[in-house]
Coordinates of C-alpha atoms in Angstrom, one line a residue:
Chain A
M6 CA 88.8 -22.9 122.5
T7 CA 86.0 -20.9 120.3
F8 CA 85.9 -20.2 116.8
E9 CA 84.8 -17.2 115.4
L10 CA 82.1 -17.7 112.7
P11 CA 82.9 -15.1 110.0
S12 CA 79.3 -14.8 109.3
S13 CA 78.3 -11.8 107.7
R14 CA 81.1 -11.7 105.3
S15 CA 80.9 -15.3 104.2
S16 CA 77.2 -15.2 103.2
D17 CA 78.0 -12.3 100.8
L18 CA 80.8 -14.6 99.0
W19 CA 78.6 -17.8 99.1
Q20 CA 75.1 -17.8 98.9
P21 CA 73.7 -21.4 97.6
N22 CA 70.4 -20.7 96.1
R23 CA 68.7 -23.8 97.4
Q24 CA 65.5 -23.0 95.7
V25 CA 67.3 -23.3 92.3
S26 CA 69.1 -26.6 93.4
Q27 CA 65.8 -27.9 94.3
I28 CA 64.2 -27.2 91.1
S29 CA 67.0 -28.5 89.0
E30 CA 67.1 -31.5 91.1
G31 CA 62.9 -32.0 90.6
V32 CA 63.6 -31.3 86.7
A33 CA 66.4 -34.1 86.3
K34 CA 64.5 -36.6 88.4
S35 CA 61.5 -36.4 86.6
L36 CA 63.0 -36.3 83.0
F37 CA 65.2 -39.1 83.6
M38 CA 62.3 -41.0 85.0
L39 CA 60.7 -40.0 81.7
F40 CA 63.7 -41.4 79.9
A41 CA 63.4 -44.6 81.9
L42 CA 59.8 -45.1 81.0
V43 CA 60.6 -44.8 77.1
S44 CA 61.7 -48.6 77.6
V45 CA 58.5 -49.5 79.3
G46 CA 56.7 -47.5 76.2
T47 CA 58.7 -49.5 73.9
T48 CA 57.6 -52.7 74.9
I49 CA 53.9 -51.5 75.1
G50 CA 54.4 -50.1 71.6
I51 CA 55.7 -53.6 70.3
I52 CA 53.1 -55.4 72.1
L53 CA 50.2 -53.3 71.2
T54 CA 51.4 -53.0 67.5
L55 CA 51.4 -57.0 67.5
I56 CA 48.3 -57.6 68.9
F57 CA 46.5 -55.2 66.9
E58 CA 47.3 -56.4 63.5
T59 CA 47.2 -59.8 64.4
I60 CA 43.9 -59.7 65.7
E61 CA 43.0 -58.0 62.2
F62 CA 44.7 -61.1 60.5
F63 CA 42.8 -63.5 62.4
K64 CA 39.6 -61.9 61.4
I65 CA 40.3 -63.0 57.8
V66 CA 42.5 -66.2 58.5
P67 CA 40.9 -68.4 61.2
L68 CA 43.5 -69.7 64.1
W69 CA 42.8 -73.3 63.2
Q70 CA 44.1 -72.7 59.6
F71 CA 47.1 -70.8 60.9
L72 CA 48.1 -73.8 62.9
T73 CA 47.2 -76.8 60.8
E74 CA 47.8 -75.8 57.4
D75 CA 50.8 -77.6 55.6
R76 CA 51.5 -74.8 53.1
W77 CA 52.6 -71.2 53.5
T78 CA 51.5 -69.3 50.3
P79 CA 49.7 -66.0 51.4
L80 CA 50.9 -64.1 48.3
F81 CA 49.5 -66.4 45.9
A82 CA 45.7 -66.7 44.8
D83 CA 45.6 -69.9 46.3
A84 CA 46.4 -68.9 49.9
H85 CA 47.4 -71.0 52.6
F86 CA 48.7 -70.0 55.9
G87 CA 50.3 -72.6 57.8
I88 CA 52.7 -71.0 60.2
F89 CA 54.5 -74.3 61.0
V90 CA 56.1 -74.1 57.6
L91 CA 58.2 -71.0 58.6
V92 CA 58.5 -72.4 62.1
S93 CA 60.1 -75.6 60.9
A94 CA 62.5 -73.8 58.9
T95 CA 63.5 -71.4 62.1
F96 CA 63.8 -74.6 63.8
L97 CA 66.0 -76.4 61.5
T98 CA 68.4 -73.4 61.2
S99 CA 68.4 -72.9 64.9
T100 CA 69.1 -76.5 65.7
I101 CA 72.0 -76.8 63.3
A102 CA 73.5 -73.4 64.8
L103 CA 73.0 -74.7 68.1
M104 CA 74.9 -78.0 67.4
V105 CA 77.8 -76.1 66.0
A106 CA 77.6 -73.5 68.7
A107 CA 77.2 -75.2 72.3
P108 CA 80.2 -77.4 72.1
V109 CA 82.5 -75.0 70.6
G110 CA 81.3 -72.1 72.6
L111 CA 81.3 -73.8 75.8
L112 CA 84.7 -75.5 75.4
A113 CA 86.1 -72.4 74.8
A114 CA 84.6 -70.9 77.6
I115 CA 86.3 -73.7 79.4
Y116 CA 89.6 -73.0 77.7
L117 CA 89.3 -69.1 78.6
S118 CA 88.4 -69.4 82.1
E119 CA 90.5 -72.6 83.3
Y120 CA 93.4 -72.9 80.9
A121 CA 94.5 -69.7 79.4
S122 CA 97.0 -67.7 81.0
P123 CA 96.1 -64.0 81.6
G124 CA 98.2 -62.9 78.4
V125 CA 96.4 -65.5 76.1
R126 CA 93.2 -64.2 77.4
R127 CA 94.0 -60.7 76.7
W128 CA 94.5 -61.6 73.1
L129 CA 91.5 -64.0 73.0
K130 CA 88.6 -61.8 74.5
P131 CA 88.8 -58.8 72.1
I132 CA 88.9 -61.5 68.8
L133 CA 85.5 -63.0 70.5
E134 CA 84.4 -59.6 70.9
I135 CA 84.9 -58.8 67.2
L136 CA 83.5 -61.9 66.3
A137 CA 80.3 -60.9 68.2
G138 CA 80.2 -57.5 66.4
V139 CA 80.3 -58.6 63.1
P140 CA 77.2 -57.6 61.5
S141 CA 74.7 -60.3 60.2
V142 CA 74.6 -59.1 56.8
V143 CA 78.4 -59.8 56.8
Y144 CA 77.8 -63.6 58.2
G145 CA 75.3 -63.7 55.3
Y146 CA 77.8 -62.8 52.5
F147 CA 80.1 -65.6 54.2
A148 CA 77.5 -68.1 54.1
L149 CA 76.1 -67.7 50.8
L150 CA 79.2 -66.8 48.8
F151 CA 82.0 -68.9 50.7
V152 CA 80.4 -71.9 52.9
T153 CA 77.8 -72.8 50.3
P154 CA 80.2 -73.4 47.4
L155 CA 82.9 -75.1 49.7
L156 CA 80.0 -77.4 51.1
Q157 CA 79.0 -78.2 47.4
K158 CA 82.4 -79.6 46.8
I159 CA 81.6 -82.1 49.6
I160 CA 77.9 -82.5 49.2
P161 CA 76.9 -82.6 45.4
N162 CA 73.3 -82.3 45.6
L163 CA 73.5 -79.2 48.0
Q164 CA 71.6 -76.4 46.6
G165 CA 72.4 -72.8 46.1
F166 CA 70.2 -71.7 48.8
N167 CA 69.9 -74.2 51.9
G168 CA 69.6 -74.5 55.5
L169 CA 72.6 -76.3 56.3
S170 CA 75.4 -73.3 55.6
A171 CA 72.8 -70.7 56.9
G172 CA 72.6 -72.9 60.3
L173 CA 76.4 -73.4 60.3
V174 CA 77.2 -69.7 59.8
L175 CA 74.7 -68.9 62.0
G176 CA 76.2 -71.2 64.8
V177 CA 79.4 -69.3 64.2
S178 CA 77.6 -65.9 64.8
I179 CA 76.3 -67.0 68.3
I180 CA 79.6 -68.7 69.6
P181 CA 80.8 -65.5 71.2
L182 CA 77.6 -65.4 73.1
I183 CA 77.9 -69.0 74.4
A184 CA 81.4 -68.4 75.1
S185 CA 81.1 -65.1 76.9
L186 CA 78.1 -66.0 79.0
S187 CA 79.5 -69.5 79.9
E188 CA 82.8 -68.1 80.8
D189 CA 81.1 -65.7 83.3
A190 CA 79.1 -68.6 85.0
I191 CA 82.3 -70.9 85.1
Y192 CA 84.4 -67.9 86.3
A193 CA 81.9 -67.4 89.2
V194 CA 82.5 -70.9 90.7
P195 CA 84.6 -70.4 93.7
R196 CA 88.1 -71.8 93.7
S197 CA 87.7 -73.6 96.8
L198 CA 85.4 -76.2 95.0
R199 CA 88.2 -76.8 92.6
D200 CA 90.8 -77.2 95.3
G201 CA 88.5 -79.6 97.0
V202 CA 88.6 -81.9 94.0
Y203 CA 92.3 -81.6 94.0
A204 CA 92.5 -82.6 97.6
L205 CA 90.7 -85.8 96.9
G206 CA 93.3 -86.3 94.1
G207 CA 91.3 -85.4 91.2
T208 CA 93.0 -83.9 88.0
K209 CA 92.1 -80.6 86.3
R210 CA 89.7 -82.3 84.0
E211 CA 87.9 -83.9 86.6
S212 CA 87.7 -81.0 88.7
I213 CA 86.2 -79.4 85.8
T214 CA 83.7 -82.0 84.4
S215 CA 82.5 -83.3 87.7
V216 CA 82.4 -80.2 90.0
V217 CA 83.0 -77.1 88.1
L218 CA 80.5 -77.2 85.1
P219 CA 77.6 -79.0 87.3
A220 CA 77.9 -76.0 89.8
A221 CA 77.9 -73.4 86.8
L222 CA 75.0 -75.4 84.9
S223 CA 72.3 -72.7 85.5
G224 CA 74.5 -70.1 84.0
I225 CA 75.6 -72.3 80.8
V226 CA 72.1 -73.6 80.3
A227 CA 71.0 -69.9 80.3
S228 CA 73.4 -68.9 78.2
L229 CA 72.5 -71.6 75.8
I230 CA 68.6 -70.9 76.0
L231 CA 69.8 -67.1 75.2
A232 CA 71.6 -68.1 72.3
V233 CA 68.9 -69.9 70.5
S234 CA 66.7 -67.2 71.3
R235 CA 69.1 -64.9 69.4
A236 CA 69.6 -67.5 66.5
I237 CA 65.5 -67.8 66.0
G238 CA 65.4 -63.9 65.6
E239 CA 68.5 -63.5 63.4
T240 CA 67.5 -62.3 60.0
M241 CA 70.0 -61.6 57.2
I242 CA 71.9 -64.8 57.6
V243 CA 69.0 -67.1 57.1
T244 CA 67.5 -64.5 54.5
L245 CA 70.5 -64.3 52.3
A246 CA 71.7 -68.1 52.6
A247 CA 68.7 -70.1 53.3
G248 CA 66.2 -68.9 50.5
Q249 CA 62.9 -67.9 50.4
N250 CA 61.0 -71.0 49.6
P251 CA 58.4 -71.9 52.2
R252 CA 58.6 -75.5 52.7
L253 CA 57.5 -78.1 55.7
G254 CA 60.2 -80.4 56.7
F255 CA 63.6 -80.5 58.2
N256 CA 65.8 -81.4 54.8
P257 CA 68.9 -79.1 55.3
L258 CA 69.9 -79.3 51.5
V259 CA 67.2 -77.6 50.2
P260 CA 66.0 -73.9 50.1
I261 CA 63.9 -73.0 52.8
E262 CA 62.1 -69.8 54.4
T263 CA 62.4 -68.8 58.1
M264 CA 60.2 -66.6 59.7
T265 CA 62.4 -63.7 59.8
A266 CA 63.2 -64.1 56.0
Y267 CA 59.6 -63.9 55.3
I268 CA 59.4 -60.9 57.1
V269 CA 62.0 -59.3 55.0
Q270 CA 60.8 -60.9 51.6
V271 CA 57.5 -59.0 52.2
S272 CA 59.0 -55.9 53.4
L273 CA 61.2 -55.6 50.2
G274 CA 57.9 -56.1 48.0
D275 CA 55.4 -52.9 47.8
T276 CA 52.9 -53.9 50.3
A277 CA 50.0 -51.5 50.9
A278 CA 49.1 -50.9 54.6
G279 CA 45.8 -52.6 55.5
S280 CA 46.4 -55.4 52.8
L281 CA 46.5 -59.2 53.9
A282 CA 50.0 -59.5 53.2
Y283 CA 50.9 -56.5 55.5
K284 CA 48.7 -58.3 58.2
T285 CA 50.8 -61.4 57.8
L286 CA 53.9 -59.6 58.6
F287 CA 52.4 -58.9 62.3
A288 CA 51.2 -62.4 62.6
V289 CA 54.7 -64.0 61.6
G290 CA 56.0 -61.3 63.8
M291 CA 53.7 -62.0 67.0
T292 CA 54.9 -65.9 66.5
L293 CA 58.4 -64.9 66.6
F294 CA 58.0 -62.6 69.5
L295 CA 56.1 -65.1 71.6
I296 CA 58.6 -67.8 70.9
T297 CA 61.7 -65.5 71.8
L298 CA 60.0 -64.1 74.9
T299 CA 59.0 -67.5 76.2
L300 CA 62.7 -68.6 75.7
N301 CA 63.9 -65.4 77.4
V302 CA 61.6 -65.7 80.5
F303 CA 62.6 -69.3 80.7
S304 CA 66.3 -68.7 80.9
F305 CA 65.9 -65.9 83.6
W306 CA 63.5 -68.1 85.6
F307 CA 66.1 -71.0 85.2
V308 CA 69.1 -69.0 86.4
R309 CA 67.0 -68.0 89.1
R310 CA 65.6 -71.3 90.2
F311 CA 68.8 -73.3 89.8
R312 CA 71.7 -70.9 90.6
E313 CA 74.0 -72.7 93.0
K314 CA 74.9 -69.6 95.8
Y315 CA 78.3 -69.8 97.4
E316 CA 79.4 -67.5 100.0
Chain B
M9 CA 97.6 -77.7 91.5
T10 CA 97.3 -81.1 89.4
V11 CA 98.5 -84.4 91.5
Q12 CA 102.1 -84.1 90.9
D13 CA 103.4 -87.4 92.5
P14 CA 101.0 -90.5 91.9
K15 CA 102.6 -92.2 94.8
K16 CA 102.0 -95.4 93.5
N17 CA 102.9 -97.7 96.3
L18 CA 100.2 -96.1 98.5
F19 CA 97.4 -97.0 96.1
T20 CA 98.6 -100.3 95.0
Q21 CA 98.7 -101.7 98.6
P22 CA 96.1 -104.3 99.5
L23 CA 93.9 -101.6 101.2
S24 CA 92.8 -100.2 97.9
S25 CA 93.7 -102.6 95.3
S26 CA 90.5 -104.6 95.1
L27 CA 88.0 -101.4 94.9
F28 CA 90.1 -98.5 93.8
T29 CA 93.1 -98.1 91.3
A30 CA 94.2 -94.6 90.6
N31 CA 95.0 -95.3 87.0
L32 CA 96.7 -92.0 86.8
P33 CA 98.2 -92.5 83.2
Q34 CA 94.8 -93.1 81.8
R35 CA 93.3 -90.3 83.5
Y36 CA 96.2 -87.8 82.2
R37 CA 95.5 -88.9 78.9
L38 CA 92.0 -87.8 79.2
D39 CA 93.2 -84.8 80.5
R40 CA 95.5 -84.0 77.7
L41 CA 92.7 -85.0 75.2
F42 CA 90.3 -82.6 77.1
V43 CA 92.9 -79.7 76.7
F44 CA 93.3 -80.5 73.2
F45 CA 89.5 -80.2 72.5
C46 CA 89.4 -76.8 74.2
L47 CA 92.1 -75.7 72.1
V48 CA 90.5 -76.9 69.2
A49 CA 87.4 -74.9 70.0
I50 CA 89.0 -71.5 70.4
A51 CA 91.1 -72.2 67.3
L52 CA 88.2 -72.8 65.4
S53 CA 86.3 -69.5 66.6
V54 CA 89.8 -67.7 65.7
L55 CA 90.0 -69.4 62.5
A56 CA 86.2 -68.7 61.6
L57 CA 87.0 -65.1 62.1
A58 CA 90.3 -65.3 59.9
V59 CA 88.6 -66.9 57.1
L60 CA 85.7 -64.6 57.2
M61 CA 87.9 -61.6 57.0
Y62 CA 90.3 -63.4 54.3
D63 CA 87.2 -63.8 52.1
F64 CA 85.7 -60.4 52.0
L65 CA 89.2 -58.9 51.9
T66 CA 90.5 -60.9 48.9
D67 CA 87.2 -60.5 47.1
G68 CA 86.7 -56.7 48.0
L69 CA 90.0 -55.1 48.1
P70 CA 90.5 -54.9 44.2
R71 CA 87.2 -53.2 43.9
L72 CA 87.8 -50.6 46.7
N73 CA 88.8 -47.3 45.4
G74 CA 87.9 -43.5 45.3
Q75 CA 85.4 -43.9 42.7
F76 CA 83.9 -46.7 44.8
I77 CA 83.5 -44.4 47.7
T78 CA 82.1 -41.4 45.9
S79 CA 80.0 -43.1 43.3
F80 CA 76.0 -43.4 43.3
P81 CA 74.4 -47.0 42.9
S82 CA 74.3 -48.0 39.2
R83 CA 73.0 -51.0 37.2
R84 CA 76.5 -51.5 36.2
A85 CA 78.6 -53.0 38.9
A86 CA 81.9 -51.4 37.7
S87 CA 80.7 -47.7 37.9
A88 CA 78.5 -48.4 41.2
G89 CA 79.4 -47.1 44.6
I90 CA 78.4 -46.8 48.0
A91 CA 78.0 -42.7 48.6
P92 CA 74.4 -42.6 49.4
A93 CA 74.7 -45.7 51.7
L94 CA 77.8 -44.3 53.7
V95 CA 76.1 -41.1 54.1
G96 CA 72.9 -42.8 55.3
T97 CA 75.1 -44.6 57.8
F98 CA 76.6 -41.4 59.0
W99 CA 73.1 -40.0 59.4
M100 CA 72.2 -43.0 61.4
L101 CA 75.4 -43.0 63.5
F102 CA 74.6 -39.1 64.4
L103 CA 70.9 -39.7 65.0
V104 CA 71.4 -42.5 67.3
A105 CA 74.1 -40.6 69.1
V106 CA 71.7 -37.4 69.6
I107 CA 68.8 -39.7 70.6
A108 CA 69.8 -42.8 72.3
F109 CA 72.9 -41.4 74.3
P110 CA 70.7 -38.6 76.5
V111 CA 67.7 -40.9 77.0
G112 CA 69.8 -43.9 77.7
I113 CA 72.1 -42.2 80.2
G114 CA 69.4 -40.3 81.8
A115 CA 67.3 -43.6 82.5
G116 CA 70.5 -45.3 83.8
I117 CA 70.9 -42.4 86.1
Y118 CA 67.4 -42.6 87.2
L119 CA 67.5 -46.4 87.8
E120 CA 70.8 -46.4 89.5
E121 CA 71.2 -43.2 91.7
F122 CA 67.2 -41.9 92.0
A123 CA 65.0 -44.6 92.2
S124 CA 64.3 -46.4 95.2
D125 CA 64.1 -50.3 94.9
S126 CA 60.2 -49.9 94.3
G127 CA 57.8 -51.8 92.1
L128 CA 58.1 -49.4 89.4
S129 CA 62.0 -49.6 89.0
R130 CA 61.8 -53.3 89.6
I131 CA 59.2 -53.2 86.6
I132 CA 61.4 -51.2 84.4
E133 CA 64.4 -53.4 85.2
I134 CA 62.5 -56.5 84.3
N135 CA 61.1 -54.9 81.2
I136 CA 64.9 -53.8 80.2
N137 CA 65.9 -57.2 80.4
N138 CA 63.3 -58.4 78.4
L139 CA 63.5 -55.8 75.6
A140 CA 67.2 -56.9 74.9
G141 CA 66.3 -60.3 74.0
V142 CA 63.7 -59.1 71.5
P143 CA 64.7 -59.8 68.1
S144 CA 65.7 -56.5 66.1
I145 CA 63.2 -57.3 63.1
I146 CA 60.4 -57.2 65.5
Y147 CA 61.5 -53.5 66.5
G148 CA 61.3 -53.0 62.7
L149 CA 57.6 -53.6 62.7
L150 CA 57.1 -51.3 65.5
G151 CA 59.0 -48.9 63.6
L152 CA 56.6 -49.6 60.3
Q153 CA 53.5 -49.2 62.6
L154 CA 54.6 -46.3 65.0
F155 CA 56.9 -44.0 62.9
V156 CA 56.3 -44.7 59.3
R157 CA 52.5 -45.0 59.6
G158 CA 51.4 -43.2 62.7
L159 CA 53.7 -40.5 62.8
E160 CA 54.3 -40.0 59.1
P161 CA 53.4 -36.0 59.2
I162 CA 56.4 -35.5 61.6
T163 CA 58.7 -38.5 60.3
G164 CA 58.1 -38.2 56.6
G165 CA 57.4 -42.0 56.4
R166 CA 60.3 -44.2 55.4
S167 CA 62.7 -41.2 56.2
V168 CA 66.1 -40.8 58.0
L169 CA 64.3 -39.9 61.1
S170 CA 62.1 -43.0 61.2
G171 CA 65.5 -45.4 60.8
G172 CA 67.5 -43.1 63.8
L173 CA 64.5 -43.5 65.9
I174 CA 64.0 -47.3 65.6
L175 CA 67.8 -47.9 65.8
S176 CA 67.7 -45.6 69.0
L177 CA 64.8 -47.8 70.5
L178 CA 66.8 -50.7 69.6
V179 CA 70.2 -49.9 71.2
L180 CA 68.5 -48.1 74.4
P181 CA 68.7 -51.2 76.7
I182 CA 72.6 -51.7 75.8
V183 CA 73.1 -48.0 76.6
I184 CA 70.9 -48.0 79.7
V185 CA 72.7 -51.1 81.4
T186 CA 76.2 -50.2 80.3
T187 CA 75.3 -46.7 82.1
R188 CA 74.2 -48.3 85.2
E189 CA 77.3 -50.6 85.5
A190 CA 79.8 -47.6 85.0
L191 CA 77.7 -45.8 87.8
R192 CA 77.7 -48.7 90.0
A193 CA 81.6 -48.9 89.8
V194 CA 81.9 -45.6 91.3
S195 CA 82.4 -45.7 94.9
D196 CA 79.7 -44.7 97.4
S197 CA 82.0 -42.8 99.7
I198 CA 81.8 -40.1 96.7
R199 CA 78.2 -39.9 97.1
Q200 CA 78.1 -39.8 100.9
A201 CA 80.9 -37.1 100.8
G202 CA 78.7 -35.3 98.6
A203 CA 75.6 -35.4 100.6
A204 CA 77.5 -34.6 103.8
L205 CA 78.7 -31.4 102.0
G206 CA 74.9 -30.6 101.6
A207 CA 74.7 -31.2 97.8
T208 CA 71.6 -32.4 96.2
Q209 CA 71.6 -35.9 94.6
W210 CA 71.5 -34.5 91.3
Q211 CA 74.6 -32.2 92.0
V212 CA 76.6 -35.2 93.3
V213 CA 75.6 -37.0 90.1
R214 CA 76.4 -34.2 87.9
E215 CA 79.6 -33.0 89.4
Q216 CA 81.3 -35.9 90.9
I217 CA 79.8 -39.3 89.8
L218 CA 79.6 -38.8 85.9
P219 CA 83.1 -37.4 85.5
I220 CA 84.4 -40.7 86.9
A221 CA 81.8 -42.7 85.2
I222 CA 81.9 -41.0 81.6
P223 CA 84.6 -43.2 80.1
G224 CA 82.9 -46.3 81.0
I225 CA 79.8 -45.2 79.9
L226 CA 81.1 -44.1 76.5
T227 CA 82.9 -47.6 76.1
G228 CA 79.4 -49.3 76.4
T229 CA 77.3 -46.7 74.3
I230 CA 80.1 -46.7 71.5
L231 CA 79.6 -50.4 71.2
A232 CA 75.8 -49.8 71.4
L233 CA 76.4 -47.6 68.3
A234 CA 78.4 -49.9 66.4
R235 CA 75.4 -52.7 66.8
A236 CA 73.3 -50.0 65.3
I237 CA 75.3 -49.3 62.4
G238 CA 75.7 -53.0 61.5
E239 CA 71.7 -53.4 61.8
T240 CA 70.0 -54.4 58.5
A241 CA 66.7 -56.2 59.3
P242 CA 64.8 -53.5 61.2
L243 CA 65.7 -50.8 58.4
V244 CA 64.5 -53.3 55.7
V245 CA 61.2 -53.7 57.2
I246 CA 60.6 -49.8 57.9
G247 CA 61.6 -49.6 53.9
A248 CA 64.8 -48.2 54.0
L249 CA 65.6 -48.1 49.9
T250 CA 67.8 -50.3 48.2
F251 CA 68.6 -48.0 45.2
V252 CA 68.9 -44.3 46.2
P253 CA 70.4 -42.2 43.5
Y254 CA 70.9 -39.2 45.6
L255 CA 72.1 -38.2 49.0
P256 CA 69.6 -37.7 51.9
T257 CA 69.6 -34.2 52.9
N258 CA 67.4 -33.7 55.6
L259 CA 65.5 -35.6 58.2
Q260 CA 62.6 -36.6 56.1
S261 CA 64.7 -37.7 53.1
P262 CA 64.4 -41.5 52.1
F263 CA 67.5 -43.1 52.7
T264 CA 69.7 -46.3 52.6
V265 CA 72.7 -47.4 54.7
L266 CA 75.6 -49.8 54.0
P267 CA 74.4 -53.0 55.1
I268 CA 71.4 -52.6 53.3
Q269 CA 73.3 -51.7 50.1
I270 CA 75.4 -54.7 51.0
Y271 CA 72.4 -57.2 51.1
N272 CA 71.0 -55.7 47.9
W273 CA 74.5 -56.4 46.0
I274 CA 74.6 -60.0 47.5
S275 CA 71.3 -60.9 46.3
R276 CA 72.0 -60.1 42.7
P277 CA 73.1 -62.9 40.7
Q278 CA 76.1 -61.1 39.1
P279 CA 79.3 -62.1 40.6
A280 CA 80.6 -58.6 39.9
F281 CA 78.1 -57.2 42.4
H282 CA 79.3 -59.8 44.8
D283 CA 82.8 -58.2 44.8
N284 CA 81.0 -54.7 45.2
A285 CA 79.5 -56.2 48.5
A286 CA 82.8 -57.5 49.5
A287 CA 84.3 -54.0 49.3
A288 CA 81.4 -52.5 50.9
I289 CA 81.9 -54.8 53.7
I290 CA 85.5 -53.7 54.1
V291 CA 84.2 -50.1 54.5
L292 CA 81.7 -51.0 57.0
M293 CA 84.2 -53.1 59.1
L294 CA 86.6 -50.4 58.9
V295 CA 83.8 -48.2 60.4
L296 CA 83.0 -50.7 62.9
L297 CA 86.6 -51.6 64.0
T298 CA 87.7 -47.8 64.5
M299 CA 84.4 -47.5 66.8
N300 CA 85.7 -50.6 68.6
A301 CA 89.1 -49.4 68.9
T302 CA 87.7 -46.2 70.6
A303 CA 85.5 -48.2 73.0
I304 CA 88.5 -50.2 74.0
Y305 CA 90.7 -47.1 74.4
F306 CA 88.2 -45.4 76.7
R307 CA 87.7 -48.7 78.6
N308 CA 91.6 -48.9 79.2
K309 CA 91.4 -45.2 80.7
F310 CA 88.3 -46.1 82.9
Q311 CA 90.1 -48.8 84.2
K312 CA 93.4 -46.9 84.7
M313 CA 91.2 -44.1 86.5
R314 CA 89.8 -46.5 89.0
A315 CA 93.1 -48.5 89.8

């Protein structure tokens, strides 16, 4: 059997223009590669911006002064530049946030992946997504005008701006992050491990606490680290609720100023480019960037190093 | 699949009695306690959202009316409104959609479809992961130096365009990651079929892969847009104004957005302004929830198409 190819006629109808195809292929490829490189450019831009202005800052303020002084008053005539004043505030609010969000987020994740029926899950997941999507300025409103007055009824000497309510609401804001990332990690633990516990006579709780959670530990820890990193970089809640009083120490009842709140405070003022106040923005930003970057890199490394692989 | 029948006699026989007691009632009690705590945790999260919404709804609803939407900021809380902030927010929405969508989707296509698993694409990938973890306020510092100062002749300084650019850079990693996930979900057989018919890679992506992946891409990108609209910190840093008595008319106009207007009202001492802030929060949340609903609509559509 032979086919007769309708050679001459078909070429009239269909003439693929290979050259155009190849050119458009090349254009698309190189254009999209350029787009992908925008993200690398962003990173380089961030790092160069921070490094450049930070070097300028350290030409005026020596590094040891930055690291050892116990006051942060860069805008006053008697200027001091102790970064740990701001770092201690950030540490305080983030620690309170983690103390709220770690147990709640983790238990919520366990409930979602181990106990909730599919119907309940379908309702709870979007609620958590909405909670995750609430803008931080709204959380700030909640912290300053609802949580603080409420807490003041219980703790009379709580001041109007304080690290406690900022930290608590900051914790609420990172619950969805911990819950969803931990749930992914718990969900990835294979069913056979749970069945193994049941076969040995274990209860459901025992399968969770003794087998599932250890197996998912790398993912859970990574989610906690990422959440802390998020809390450290969070701005509006702490700016609104914790105040703008740079103060060294860990008293949660008094106004403090975190690194992010300081950046906002200076940005709102009329700061001339090139002034020392302008340069402090970048020195504080650099400190913030280094802390969060370290945490992020550590969390990626942790997952890679300790992930349990199941076939 | 819990242990149904303790089979007590089995465990209480001499064999095990000395070393091992099943003690099931006690263990089941702990089980119930554990479930209870899990439930409390999830209830707390839901309750937090409910109280939060109740709080700004009760404070803000009485203040929300036509005058509030169409008025300009004022020193008197009762006659102040959100017109410039709302317009500014829509400017941001528009600019991020125009800038971040093509760039992010293009980058996602490149990484997922074109790039070989080479050094460069690995670097870009690690880089995107790290960018997603950079605090938004740091992007503000980049914008301050690059767009507001460096490119001032083009952007006009503290302008709508600077704001749009910096928010676009901020959400770019999210757009790229969701684009890649949506493309990855498309079956490889379609790519192979396209290649077998002699189509170039770009033709396959354009004509076959993208139409299937687009709802998934839209879901993620709309959520990214919602994130951009709620951002305050980077725009405060690049110097978006807190008092704008006019509407931004072009790309180089100074501007404000809803979150900054809200921030400004919250930080004033008079309670009347706090109610204004609550009313503005309602408007902001309405915009965001609408976007979320749209995203969920596209997600359901996407899941149906794949099923």
